[in-house]
Short mmCIF file of C-alpha atoms in Angstrom, two decimals:
data_model
loop_
_atom_site.label_atom_id
_atom_site.label_comp_id
_atom_site.label_asym_id
_atom_site.label_seq_id
_atom_site.Cartn_x
_atom_site.Cartn_y
_atom_site.Cartn_z
CA ALA A 157 0.55 -5.83 -4.64
CA LYS A 158 1.71 -6.69 -8.49
CA MET A 159 -1.35 -8.30 -8.72
CA PHE A 160 -3.72 -5.55 -7.45
CA ASN A 161 -1.77 -3.02 -9.79
CA TYR A 162 -2.20 -5.33 -12.72
CA ALA A 163 -5.91 -5.47 -12.48
CA GLY A 164 -6.08 -1.84 -11.76
CA TRP A 165 -7.02 -1.71 -7.85
CA ARG A 166 -4.94 1.28 -7.02
CA ARG A 167 -6.77 1.63 -3.52
CA ALA A 168 -5.60 -2.00 -2.60
CA CYS A 169 -2.33 -1.79 -3.97
CA ASP A 170 -1.92 1.17 -2.02
CA GLY A 171 -2.88 0.08 1.10
CA LEU A 172 -0.95 -3.28 0.62
CA PHE A 173 2.34 -0.91 0.31
CA VAL A 174 1.75 1.06 3.37
CA VAL A 175 1.22 -2.45 5.26
CA PHE A 176 4.05 -3.89 3.66
CA ALA A 177 6.49 -1.00 4.51
CA LEU A 178 5.40 -0.44 8.28
CA VAL A 179 6.24 -4.65 8.57
CA PHE A 180 9.52 -4.55 6.80
CA ILE A 181 10.38 -1.50 8.80
CA ILE A 182 9.56 -3.26 12.36
CA THR A 183 10.43 -6.46 11.50
CA ARG A 184 14.22 -5.81 9.70
CA LEU A 185 15.16 -2.55 11.21
CA VAL A 186 13.63 -3.13 14.93
CA ILE A 187 13.05 -6.57 15.99
CA PHE A 188 15.73 -8.46 13.51
CA PRO A 189 18.54 -6.26 15.25
CA VAL A 190 17.20 -5.95 18.80
CA VAL A 191 16.53 -9.85 19.22
CA VAL A 192 18.36 -11.80 16.70
CA MET A 193 21.81 -9.35 16.48
CA TYR A 194 21.83 -8.94 20.40
CA THR A 195 21.42 -12.74 21.40
CA THR A 196 24.41 -13.85 18.24
CA LEU A 197 26.69 -10.96 19.83
CA TYR A 198 26.10 -11.18 23.11
CA ASP A 199 24.13 -13.43 24.69
CA SER A 200 26.30 -16.44 22.95
CA MET A 201 29.59 -14.95 24.45
CA GLU A 202 28.38 -16.18 27.68
CA ILE A 203 27.82 -19.88 26.64
CA PHE A 204 30.46 -20.17 23.76
CA GLN A 205 33.86 -18.76 23.61
CA PRO A 206 34.32 -16.85 20.02
CA PHE A 207 35.94 -19.27 17.41
CA PHE A 208 35.59 -18.89 13.86
CA GLY A 209 32.43 -19.61 13.04
CA TYR A 210 31.24 -16.83 15.71
CA TYR A 211 32.75 -13.99 13.93
CA PHE A 212 32.01 -15.30 10.23
CA PHE A 213 28.62 -15.62 11.18
CA ASN A 214 28.12 -12.00 12.77
CA LEU A 215 29.63 -11.03 9.73
CA LEU A 216 27.10 -12.29 7.26
CA LEU A 217 24.23 -11.07 9.56
CA MET A 218 25.95 -7.54 10.10
CA VAL A 219 25.83 -7.56 6.04
CA LEU A 220 22.41 -8.93 6.51
CA GLN A 221 21.32 -5.74 8.64
CA ALA A 222 23.16 -3.36 6.07
CA LEU A 223 21.12 -4.37 3.42
CA HIS A 224 18.26 -4.13 5.29
CA ILE A 225 18.90 -0.49 5.83
CA PHE A 226 19.08 -0.11 2.39
CA TRP A 227 16.13 -1.40 1.20
CA ALA A 228 14.29 0.38 3.85
CA TYR A 229 15.68 3.75 2.57
CA LEU A 230 14.22 2.37 -1.17
CA ILE A 231 10.72 1.84 1.12
CA LEU A 232 11.03 4.77 2.78
CA ARG A 233 11.85 7.21 -0.70
CA MET A 234 8.57 5.51 -2.24
CA ALA A 235 6.66 6.05 0.88
CA VAL A 236 7.29 10.13 0.53
CA LYS A 237 6.83 10.01 -2.97
CA PHE A 238 3.25 8.16 -2.08
CA VAL A 239 2.59 10.68 0.64
CA PHE A 240 2.93 13.53 -1.35
CA ALA A 241 2.48 12.83 -4.80
CA GLY A 242 -0.60 10.54 -3.84
CA LYS A 243 0.85 7.40 -5.98
CA VAL A 244 3.83 5.92 -6.98
CA GLU A 245 4.51 5.70 -10.41
CA LYS A 246 6.79 2.87 -11.07
CA ASP A 247 8.43 0.24 -8.47
CA GLU A 248 11.98 1.51 -7.76
CA ARG A 249 13.42 -1.78 -6.11
CA SER A 250 12.68 -3.47 -9.33
CA ASP A 251 14.60 -2.94 -12.98
CA VAL A 252 13.18 -1.50 -16.38
CA ASP A 253 12.69 -5.20 -18.70
CA GLU A 254 14.00 -3.84 -22.25
CA SER A 255 14.64 -5.94 -25.21
CA ASP A 256 18.47 -5.58 -26.41
CA GLY A 257 17.24 -6.80 -29.89
CA THR A 258 18.19 -10.43 -30.30
CA GLU A 259 14.68 -12.10 -29.50
CA GLU A 260 13.24 -10.37 -32.43
CA ASP A 261 15.20 -12.55 -35.06
CA GLY A 262 14.83 -15.56 -33.27
CA ARG A 263 18.31 -16.06 -32.54
CA MET A 264 19.90 -15.89 -29.03
#
């Protein structure tokens, strides 16, 4: 999508953003918790007894799900701006690259 943005193809960039947002929401907020987390939390209890790795692995999956929720919030906020303003001015997920002045004189 960034290549289309740099090339000036706004329609293609907007279309890819919509596809990205839909795929992200469906896979990360629907399929991941229903299939993966349910399997590791409940179905695995029928096969194995809980041990340290079980708790650690599931804790990491829950942290990943919390990150998915945060990222989905950022994407949905961009989508709302896209719907009401007609375009997204900048990618809110990216940091702004600014020079701190150390590169101008050639020294680091």
